[in-house]
Amino acid sequence: MDGFDPEEAALAVADALRAAGTPDRAAQEKRYLKSELEFFGVTVPELRRVVRAAVRDNPGLDQAAMVAWAVALWRAPVHERRMAAVEILTLAAPRLGAGDLATVERLLRESATWALVDGLAVNVAGEIALRDPRSWPVIDGWAADADFWVRRSALLALLRGVRAGRPDLPRFTRYAQPMLAEREFFIRKAIGWVLRETAKRQPELVSAWLGPRASRASGVTIREAVKWLPADQRDALLAAYRARNAG
């Protein structure tokens, strides 16, 4: 878009976020997330309000301009700037394509926290993949990446399809099967999260998938996965898990 300067737009958003923050909340969030980033101390609803107002003030931006704006926000090591970048990409995601996943992947690798990773994975990468099948070879690669945040992102990218009533169980199996034995909490939680969301619509799929694997899944995975299952299925899976640990 002619006349749009992503660096200036990023500074304007950053100034609004700084003004909306409080030192007490900044210190609390920094401790909670154990992050080395700077914090302004802005609540999530207020951050989203600031970002959406900024987008309304810059109507008609194309895909490239939105991505450039997000990248400009991300560049400074400030948590709320990076959260704002995720929000801008979320708003732009319905117009993004597989070619934008390279940028998403770079941001994922620099995130180092679920607070940034999860939005990028679910709302951006997942939305892109739901509409553009050319995305899947890239995300398939993430599932075998050395970085556990990137592996988590592959799993969470499946959630958009699950919530749209289009779960991809074969792909989930390819991703999750090698990860079942992982000790990383955020991987165990992600496997359970995808299963939990699937169970809201198709509990029989989750019970059938997890049944033969209950003895190998972690407690974190099992407890997440069974939350929405009928009581008989939930109890059977928990019993299988406990039997393994009793042995």
PDB file of N, CA, C and O in Angstrom, residues 2 28 189 222:
ATOM      1  N   ASP A   2       0.656   2.127  -0.937  1.00  0.00           N
ATOM      2  CA  ASP A   2       1.462   3.342  -1.051  1.00  0.00           C
ATOM      3  C   ASP A   2       1.279   4.195   0.196  1.00  0.00           C
ATOM      4  O   ASP A   2       0.175   4.404   0.691  1.00  0.00           O
ATOM      5  N   GLN A  28       5.178  -8.784  36.998  1.00  0.00           N
ATOM      6  CA  GLN A  28       4.483 -10.056  37.232  1.00  0.00           C
ATOM      7  C   GLN A  28       4.554 -10.961  36.009  1.00  0.00           C
ATOM      8  O   GLN A  28       4.838 -12.164  36.128  1.00  0.00           O
ATOM      9  N   LYS A 189       1.694 -31.949  26.444  1.00  0.00           N
ATOM     10  CA  LYS A 189       0.474 -31.157  26.573  1.00  0.00           C
ATOM     11  C   LYS A 189      -0.177 -30.926  25.212  1.00  0.00           C
ATOM     12  O   LYS A 189      -1.405 -30.988  25.078  1.00  0.00           O
ATOM     13  N   ILE A 222      -2.731 -38.014  28.702  1.00  0.00           N
ATOM     14  CA  ILE A 222      -3.963 -38.738  29.029  1.00  0.00           C
ATOM     15  C   ILE A 222      -4.976 -37.816  29.700  1.00  0.00           C
ATOM     16  O   ILE A 222      -6.155 -37.774  29.327  1.00  0.00           O
TER      17      ILE A 222
END
